[in-house]
């Protein structure tokens, strides 16, 4: 029973354009949300987070939006760069960190 | 450079072998974790140590045995593994046992023959 879902296994974007990665969760009690980025043969690295008291958090090219009523969050990367190509995991803090399935982003030059 | 160091990076073992994976962090974090990740899948939590005591065991088979000798070190002892245990084993640490933000090592790629 997946509590955190990333329905797009892959996404391809042109360099300079916006990348939008989506994540849905099932439990309205979750109150802290994170995005991790993972390159092949490396561990995930923390990217950005948001708590449930906010609906937006921005850090440079990365912005996370939270829609609590829809139980949905998204990560926007603008402008996208080839070095952003990686697998992005959405995660929620629900007593333990629960990861989504991941979305593989490919940014083409 | 990651501040969570895992050794070895690669390990090949037979089903009758005994081996160990090691993890070290020097960030003063009080919680440490073992995750298992198969290809194209998200990391799956195995164990959590909080203040050097095992606080979560996610029903992991006994052929995996964790050990936390001190607050900086975490080991995973492996014995009588199966080929399906082949995976990337990730160690992580967090400042607090709530694990709001985890710092991951690069992982140990395990192959069981």
PDB file of C-alpha atoms in Angstrom:
ATOM      1  CA  UNK A   1       0.000   0.000   0.000  1.00  0.00           C
ATOM      2  CA  UNK A   2       1.885   3.033  -1.293  1.00  0.00           C
ATOM      3  CA  UNK A   3       1.585   6.039   0.971  1.00  0.00           C
ATOM      4  CA  UNK A   4       3.706   8.193  -1.325  1.00  0.00           C
ATOM      5  CA  UNK A   5       3.288   8.020  -5.079  1.00  0.00           C
ATOM      6  CA  UNK A   6       5.251   9.466  -7.935  1.00  0.00           C
ATOM      7  CA  UNK A   7       3.226   8.459 -10.947  1.00  0.00           C
ATOM      8  CA  UNK A   8       5.724   9.499 -13.604  1.00  0.00           C
ATOM      9  CA  UNK A   9       8.691   7.132 -13.712  1.00  0.00           C
ATOM     10  CA  UNK A  10      10.501   9.411 -16.150  1.00  0.00           C
ATOM     11  CA  UNK A  11      10.505  12.963 -17.479  1.00  0.00           C
ATOM     12  CA  UNK A  12      12.478  14.491 -20.330  1.00  0.00           C
ATOM     13  CA  UNK A  13      12.971  18.276 -20.562  1.00  0.00           C
ATOM     14  CA  UNK A  14      14.968  20.619 -22.766  1.00  0.00           C
ATOM     15  CA  UNK A  15      17.786  22.579 -21.153  1.00  0.00           C
ATOM     16  CA  UNK A  16      16.611  25.993 -19.979  1.00  0.00           C
ATOM     17  CA  UNK A  17      12.964  24.955 -19.670  1.00  0.00           C
ATOM     18  CA  UNK A  18      11.040  24.177 -16.491  1.00  0.00           C
ATOM     19  CA  UNK A  19      10.985  20.682 -14.988  1.00  0.00           C
ATOM     20  CA  UNK A  20       7.953  19.806 -12.870  1.00  0.00           C
ATOM     21  CA  UNK A  21       8.036  16.651 -10.777  1.00  0.00           C
ATOM     22  CA  UNK A  22       4.907  15.555  -8.963  1.00  0.00           C
ATOM     23  CA  UNK A  23       4.175  13.578  -5.835  1.00  0.00           C
ATOM     24  CA  UNK A  24       0.948  12.503  -4.119  1.00  0.00           C
ATOM     25  CA  UNK A  25       0.496  11.198  -0.608  1.00  0.00           C
ATOM     26  CA  UNK A  26      -2.377   9.507   1.176  1.00  0.00           C
ATOM     27  CA  UNK A  27      -2.187  10.537   4.817  1.00  0.00           C
ATOM     28  CA  UNK A  28      -3.290  14.055   5.706  1.00  0.00           C
ATOM     29  CA  UNK A  29      -1.395  13.748   9.013  1.00  0.00           C
ATOM     30  CA  UNK A  30       1.985  13.919   7.267  1.00  0.00           C
ATOM     31  CA  UNK A  31       3.548  17.248   8.132  1.00  0.00           C
ATOM     32  CA  UNK A  32       7.008  17.360   6.585  1.00  0.00           C
ATOM     33  CA  UNK A  33       7.956  16.706   3.001  1.00  0.00           C
ATOM     34  CA  UNK A  34      11.318  16.395   1.321  1.00  0.00           C
ATOM     35  CA  UNK A  35      12.855  15.931  -2.104  1.00  0.00           C
ATOM     36  CA  UNK A  36      16.010  13.893  -2.599  1.00  0.00           C
ATOM     37  CA  UNK A  37      18.122  13.657  -5.725  1.00  0.00           C
ATOM     38  CA  UNK A  38      20.064  10.535  -6.633  1.00  0.00           C
ATOM     39  CA  UNK A  39      22.784  10.031  -9.220  1.00  0.00           C
ATOM     40  CA  UNK A  40      23.658   6.470 -10.329  1.00  0.00           C
ATOM     41  CA  UNK A  41      25.952   4.612  -7.904  1.00  0.00           C
ATOM     42  CA  UNK A  42      25.547   7.317  -5.262  1.00  0.00           C
ATOM     43  CA  UNK A  43      23.346   7.729  -2.220  1.00  0.00           C
ATOM     44  CA  UNK A  44      20.407  10.157  -2.283  1.00  0.00           C
ATOM     45  CA  UNK A  45      21.228  13.754  -1.417  1.00  0.00           C
ATOM     46  CA  UNK A  46      18.796  16.105   0.260  1.00  0.00           C
ATOM     47  CA  UNK A  47      17.523  18.824  -2.052  1.00  0.00           C
ATOM     48  CA  UNK A  48      14.717  20.826  -0.485  1.00  0.00           C
ATOM     49  CA  UNK A  49      11.932  20.420   2.059  1.00  0.00           C
ATOM     50  CA  UNK A  50       8.664  21.988   3.143  1.00  0.00           C
ATOM     51  CA  UNK A  51       6.580  21.767   6.275  1.00  0.00           C
ATOM     52  CA  UNK A  52       2.819  21.595   6.248  1.00  0.00           C
ATOM     53  CA  UNK A  53       2.473  25.135   7.596  1.00  0.00           C
ATOM     54  CA  UNK A  54       3.789  26.476   4.285  1.00  0.00           C
ATOM     55  CA  UNK A  55       2.625  26.107   0.718  1.00  0.00           C
ATOM     56  CA  UNK A  56       5.844  27.111  -1.000  1.00  0.00           C
ATOM     57  CA  UNK A  57       9.574  26.941  -0.335  1.00  0.00           C
ATOM     58  CA  UNK A  58      12.209  28.240  -2.700  1.00  0.00           C
ATOM     59  CA  UNK A  59      15.946  27.611  -2.886  1.00  0.00           C
ATOM     60  CA  UNK A  60      17.661  29.002  -5.948  1.00  0.00           C
ATOM     61  CA  UNK A  61      16.400  27.190  -9.041  1.00  0.00           C
ATOM     62  CA  UNK A  62      14.351  24.767  -6.952  1.00  0.00           C
ATOM     63  CA  UNK A  63      10.855  25.455  -5.614  1.00  0.00           C
ATOM     64  CA  UNK A  64       8.594  23.021  -3.820  1.00  0.00           C
ATOM     65  CA  UNK A  65       4.846  23.617  -3.727  1.00  0.00           C
ATOM     66  CA  UNK A  66       2.498  21.928  -1.284  1.00  0.00           C
ATOM     67  CA  UNK A  67      -1.253  21.581  -1.792  1.00  0.00           C
ATOM     68  CA  UNK A  68      -2.540  20.060   1.442  1.00  0.00           C
ATOM     69  CA  UNK A  69      -6.154  19.793   0.354  1.00  0.00           C
ATOM     70  CA  UNK A  70      -5.120  17.761  -2.689  1.00  0.00           C
ATOM     71  CA  UNK A  71      -2.374  15.919  -0.762  1.00  0.00           C
ATOM     72  CA  UNK A  72      -0.021  16.831  -3.549  1.00  0.00           C
ATOM     73  CA  UNK A  73       3.406  18.356  -3.781  1.00  0.00           C
ATOM     74  CA  UNK A  74       5.548  19.301  -6.716  1.00  0.00           C
ATOM     75  CA  UNK A  75       9.141  20.258  -7.368  1.00  0.00           C
ATOM     76  CA  UNK A  76       9.864  22.916  -9.967  1.00  0.00           C
ATOM     77  CA  UNK A  77      13.336  23.320 -11.414  1.00  0.00           C
ATOM     78  CA  UNK A  78      13.878  26.401 -13.515  1.00  0.00           C
ATOM     79  CA  UNK A  79      15.893  26.743 -15.606  1.00  0.00           C
ATOM     80  CA  UNK A  80      16.703  23.058 -15.973  1.00  0.00           C
ATOM     81  CA  UNK A  81      20.335  22.133 -16.601  1.00  0.00           C
ATOM     82  CA  UNK A  82      21.893  18.893 -17.912  1.00  0.00           C
ATOM     83  CA  UNK A  83      23.504  18.362 -14.493  1.00  0.00           C
ATOM     84  CA  UNK A  84      20.013  18.105 -13.020  1.00  0.00           C
ATOM     85  CA  UNK A  85      19.580  14.753 -14.786  1.00  0.00           C
ATOM     86  CA  UNK A  86      19.058  12.262 -11.943  1.00  0.00           C
ATOM     87  CA  UNK A  87      16.366  10.328 -10.128  1.00  0.00           C
ATOM     88  CA  UNK A  88      14.260  12.505  -7.834  1.00  0.00           C
ATOM     89  CA  UNK A  89      12.553  10.972  -4.812  1.00  0.00           C
ATOM     90  CA  UNK A  90       9.748  12.587  -2.934  1.00  0.00           C
ATOM     91  CA  UNK A  91       9.700  11.618   0.756  1.00  0.00           C
ATOM     92  CA  UNK A  92       7.405  12.279   3.678  1.00  0.00           C
ATOM     93  CA  UNK A  93       8.148  12.172   7.369  1.00  0.00           C
ATOM     94  CA  UNK A  94       5.596   9.877   8.937  1.00  0.00           C
ATOM     95  CA  UNK A  95       7.399   8.555  11.998  1.00  0.00           C
ATOM     96  CA  UNK A  96       9.977   7.321   9.543  1.00  0.00           C
ATOM     97  CA  UNK A  97      10.985   8.652   6.157  1.00  0.00           C
ATOM     98  CA  UNK A  98       8.751   7.169   3.452  1.00  0.00           C
ATOM     99  CA  UNK A  99       9.961   7.460  -0.127  1.00  0.00           C
ATOM    100  CA  UNK A 100       8.059   7.577  -3.381  1.00  0.00           C
ATOM    101  CA  UNK A 101       9.090   5.409  -6.316  1.00  0.00           C
ATOM    102  CA  UNK A 102      11.183   8.129  -7.917  1.00  0.00           C
ATOM    103  CA  UNK A 103      11.087  10.032 -11.191  1.00  0.00           C
ATOM    104  CA  UNK A 104      14.047   9.882 -13.542  1.00  0.00           C
ATOM    105  CA  UNK A 105      14.648  13.352 -14.976  1.00  0.00           C
ATOM    106  CA  UNK A 106      16.620  13.745 -18.166  1.00  0.00           C
ATOM    107  CA  UNK A 107      17.581  17.278 -19.205  1.00  0.00           C
ATOM    108  CA  UNK A 108      18.692  17.411 -22.812  1.00  0.00           C
ATOM    109  CA  UNK A 109      21.119  20.087 -24.085  1.00  0.00           C
TER     110      UNK A 109
ATOM    111  CA  UNK B   1      32.100  14.858  -0.546  1.00  0.00           C
ATOM    112  CA  UNK B   2      29.603  12.909   1.509  1.00  0.00           C
ATOM    113  CA  UNK B   3      30.005  13.110   5.260  1.00  0.00           C
ATOM    114  CA  UNK B   4      28.668   9.599   5.695  1.00  0.00           C
ATOM    115  CA  UNK B   5      31.325   7.106   4.647  1.00  0.00           C
ATOM    116  CA  UNK B   6      30.512   3.533   3.719  1.00  0.00           C
ATOM    117  CA  UNK B   7      32.907   0.659   3.123  1.00  0.00           C
ATOM    118  CA  UNK B   8      33.315  -1.366   1.064  1.00  0.00           C
ATOM    119  CA  UNK B   9      31.822   0.288  -2.017  1.00  0.00           C
ATOM    120  CA  UNK B  10      31.414  -3.103  -3.685  1.00  0.00           C
ATOM    121  CA  UNK B  11      31.137  -6.558  -2.134  1.00  0.00           C
ATOM    122  CA  UNK B  12      30.672  -9.949  -3.755  1.00  0.00           C
ATOM    123  CA  UNK B  13      29.946 -12.858  -1.451  1.00  0.00           C
ATOM    124  CA  UNK B  14      28.783 -16.428  -1.580  1.00  0.00           C
ATOM    125  CA  UNK B  15      25.729 -17.673   0.257  1.00  0.00           C
ATOM    126  CA  UNK B  16      27.839 -19.317   2.964  1.00  0.00           C
ATOM    127  CA  UNK B  17      30.104 -16.324   3.607  1.00  0.00           C
ATOM    128  CA  UNK B  18      30.073 -13.947   6.558  1.00  0.00           C
ATOM    129  CA  UNK B  19      30.854 -10.331   5.768  1.00  0.00           C
ATOM    130  CA  UNK B  20      30.192  -6.885   7.195  1.00  0.00           C
ATOM    131  CA  UNK B  21      29.294  -3.490   5.828  1.00  0.00           C
ATOM    132  CA  UNK B  22      30.594  -0.454   7.704  1.00  0.00           C
ATOM    133  CA  UNK B  23      29.350   3.089   8.031  1.00  0.00           C
ATOM    134  CA  UNK B  24      30.878   6.105   9.757  1.00  0.00           C
ATOM    135  CA  UNK B  25      29.726   9.673  10.353  1.00  0.00           C
ATOM    136  CA  UNK B  26      31.412  12.506  12.202  1.00  0.00           C
ATOM    137  CA  UNK B  27      28.609  15.041  12.198  1.00  0.00           C
ATOM    138  CA  UNK B  28      27.593  14.283  15.790  1.00  0.00           C
ATOM    139  CA  UNK B  29      24.330  12.819  14.586  1.00  0.00           C
ATOM    140  CA  UNK B  30      22.471  10.670  17.110  1.00  0.00           C
ATOM    141  CA  UNK B  31      20.417   8.553  14.737  1.00  0.00           C
ATOM    142  CA  UNK B  32      21.742   6.157  12.117  1.00  0.00           C
ATOM    143  CA  UNK B  33      19.935   4.062   9.558  1.00  0.00           C
ATOM    144  CA  UNK B  34      20.338   1.150   7.181  1.00  0.00           C
ATOM    145  CA  UNK B  35      18.354   1.200   3.950  1.00  0.00           C
ATOM    146  CA  UNK B  36      18.209  -1.322   1.125  1.00  0.00           C
ATOM    147  CA  UNK B  37      17.642  -0.207  -2.439  1.00  0.00           C
ATOM    148  CA  UNK B  38      16.951  -2.409  -5.428  1.00  0.00           C
ATOM    149  CA  UNK B  39      17.213  -1.119  -8.985  1.00  0.00           C
ATOM    150  CA  UNK B  40      14.420   1.270 -10.025  1.00  0.00           C
ATOM    151  CA  UNK B  41      12.932   1.136  -6.506  1.00  0.00           C
ATOM    152  CA  UNK B  42      12.926   3.598  -3.601  1.00  0.00           C
ATOM    153  CA  UNK B  43      15.146   3.032  -0.572  1.00  0.00           C
ATOM    154  CA  UNK B  44      13.505   0.706   1.964  1.00  0.00           C
ATOM    155  CA  UNK B  45      14.167   1.181   5.638  1.00  0.00           C
ATOM    156  CA  UNK B  46      15.766  -1.780   7.432  1.00  0.00           C
ATOM    157  CA  UNK B  47      17.001  -0.556  10.819  1.00  0.00           C
ATOM    158  CA  UNK B  48      17.171   2.610  12.892  1.00  0.00           C
ATOM    159  CA  UNK B  49      19.566   3.254  15.760  1.00  0.00           C
ATOM    160  CA  UNK B  50      18.732   6.102  18.080  1.00  0.00           C
ATOM    161  CA  UNK B  51      21.346   7.099  20.647  1.00  0.00           C
ATOM    162  CA  UNK B  52      23.183   3.840  19.888  1.00  0.00           C
ATOM    163  CA  UNK B  53      20.168   1.687  20.642  1.00  0.00           C
ATOM    164  CA  UNK B  54      18.154  -0.218  18.057  1.00  0.00           C
ATOM    165  CA  UNK B  55      14.814   1.566  17.833  1.00  0.00           C
ATOM    166  CA  UNK B  56      13.314   0.194  14.611  1.00  0.00           C
ATOM    167  CA  UNK B  57      13.688  -3.180  12.939  1.00  0.00           C
ATOM    168  CA  UNK B  58      11.459  -3.346   9.865  1.00  0.00           C
ATOM    169  CA  UNK B  59      10.980  -7.127  10.128  1.00  0.00           C
ATOM    170  CA  UNK B  60      14.347  -7.749   8.520  1.00  0.00           C
ATOM    171  CA  UNK B  61      15.466 -11.416   8.310  1.00  0.00           C
ATOM    172  CA  UNK B  62      17.982 -12.443  10.955  1.00  0.00           C
ATOM    173  CA  UNK B  63      20.644 -13.068   8.315  1.00  0.00           C
ATOM    174  CA  UNK B  64      21.114  -9.276   8.559  1.00  0.00           C
ATOM    175  CA  UNK B  65      22.470  -8.241  11.943  1.00  0.00           C
ATOM    176  CA  UNK B  66      23.060  -4.561  12.727  1.00  0.00           C
ATOM    177  CA  UNK B  67      25.504  -3.276  15.305  1.00  0.00           C
ATOM    178  CA  UNK B  68      26.211   0.221  16.591  1.00  0.00           C
ATOM    179  CA  UNK B  69      29.548   0.159  18.487  1.00  0.00           C
ATOM    180  CA  UNK B  70      29.416   3.904  19.181  1.00  0.00           C
ATOM    181  CA  UNK B  71      27.613   7.035  18.067  1.00  0.00           C
ATOM    182  CA  UNK B  72      29.789   7.406  14.955  1.00  0.00           C
ATOM    183  CA  UNK B  73      29.823   3.839  13.689  1.00  0.00           C
ATOM    184  CA  UNK B  74      27.201   1.501  12.295  1.00  0.00           C
ATOM    185  CA  UNK B  75      27.824  -1.996  10.999  1.00  0.00           C
ATOM    186  CA  UNK B  76      25.657  -4.471   9.147  1.00  0.00           C
ATOM    187  CA  UNK B  77      26.758  -8.067   9.573  1.00  0.00           C
ATOM    188  CA  UNK B  78      25.779 -10.426   6.769  1.00  0.00           C
ATOM    189  CA  UNK B  79      25.511 -14.205   7.025  1.00  0.00           C
ATOM    190  CA  UNK B  80      23.921 -16.872   4.839  1.00  0.00           C
ATOM    191  CA  UNK B  81      22.485 -14.356   2.406  1.00  0.00           C
ATOM    192  CA  UNK B  82      20.417 -15.228  -0.634  1.00  0.00           C
ATOM    193  CA  UNK B  83      20.920 -13.985  -4.208  1.00  0.00           C
ATOM    194  CA  UNK B  84      17.785 -11.863  -3.859  1.00  0.00           C
ATOM    195  CA  UNK B  85      19.575  -9.896  -1.121  1.00  0.00           C
ATOM    196  CA  UNK B  86      21.785  -8.380  -3.815  1.00  0.00           C
ATOM    197  CA  UNK B  87      21.152  -4.641  -3.683  1.00  0.00           C
ATOM    198  CA  UNK B  88      22.622  -1.258  -2.825  1.00  0.00           C
ATOM    199  CA  UNK B  89      22.819  -0.896   0.956  1.00  0.00           C
ATOM    200  CA  UNK B  90      22.650   2.692   2.100  1.00  0.00           C
ATOM    201  CA  UNK B  91      23.646   4.058   5.459  1.00  0.00           C
ATOM    202  CA  UNK B  92      22.214   7.362   6.609  1.00  0.00           C
ATOM    203  CA  UNK B  93      22.363   9.577   9.667  1.00  0.00           C
ATOM    204  CA  UNK B  94      20.271  12.375  11.070  1.00  0.00           C
ATOM    205  CA  UNK B  95      20.793  14.904  13.815  1.00  0.00           C
ATOM    206  CA  UNK B  96      17.723  13.769  15.676  1.00  0.00           C
ATOM    207  CA  UNK B  97      15.894  10.462  15.954  1.00  0.00           C
ATOM    208  CA  UNK B  98      12.865  11.967  14.210  1.00  0.00           C
ATOM    209  CA  UNK B  99      14.943  11.793  11.055  1.00  0.00           C
ATOM    210  CA  UNK B 100      13.587  14.950   9.491  1.00  0.00           C
ATOM    211  CA  UNK B 101      16.595  15.299   7.186  1.00  0.00           C
ATOM    212  CA  UNK B 102      18.747  12.279   6.447  1.00  0.00           C
ATOM    213  CA  UNK B 103      22.290  12.383   5.111  1.00  0.00           C
ATOM    214  CA  UNK B 104      23.101   9.326   3.029  1.00  0.00           C
ATOM    215  CA  UNK B 105      26.373   7.635   2.245  1.00  0.00           C
ATOM    216  CA  UNK B 106      27.216   6.522  -1.267  1.00  0.00           C
ATOM    217  CA  UNK B 107      26.153   2.978  -0.524  1.00  0.00           C
ATOM    218  CA  UNK B 108      27.690  -0.474  -0.640  1.00  0.00           C
ATOM    219  CA  UNK B 109      26.792  -2.465  -3.741  1.00  0.00           C
ATOM    220  CA  UNK B 110      26.314  -6.081  -2.608  1.00  0.00           C
ATOM    221  CA  UNK B 111      26.189  -9.054  -4.952  1.00  0.00           C
ATOM    222  CA  UNK B 112      25.335 -12.473  -3.529  1.00  0.00           C
ATOM    223  CA  UNK B 113      26.303 -15.396  -5.751  1.00  0.00           C
TER     224      UNK B 113
END
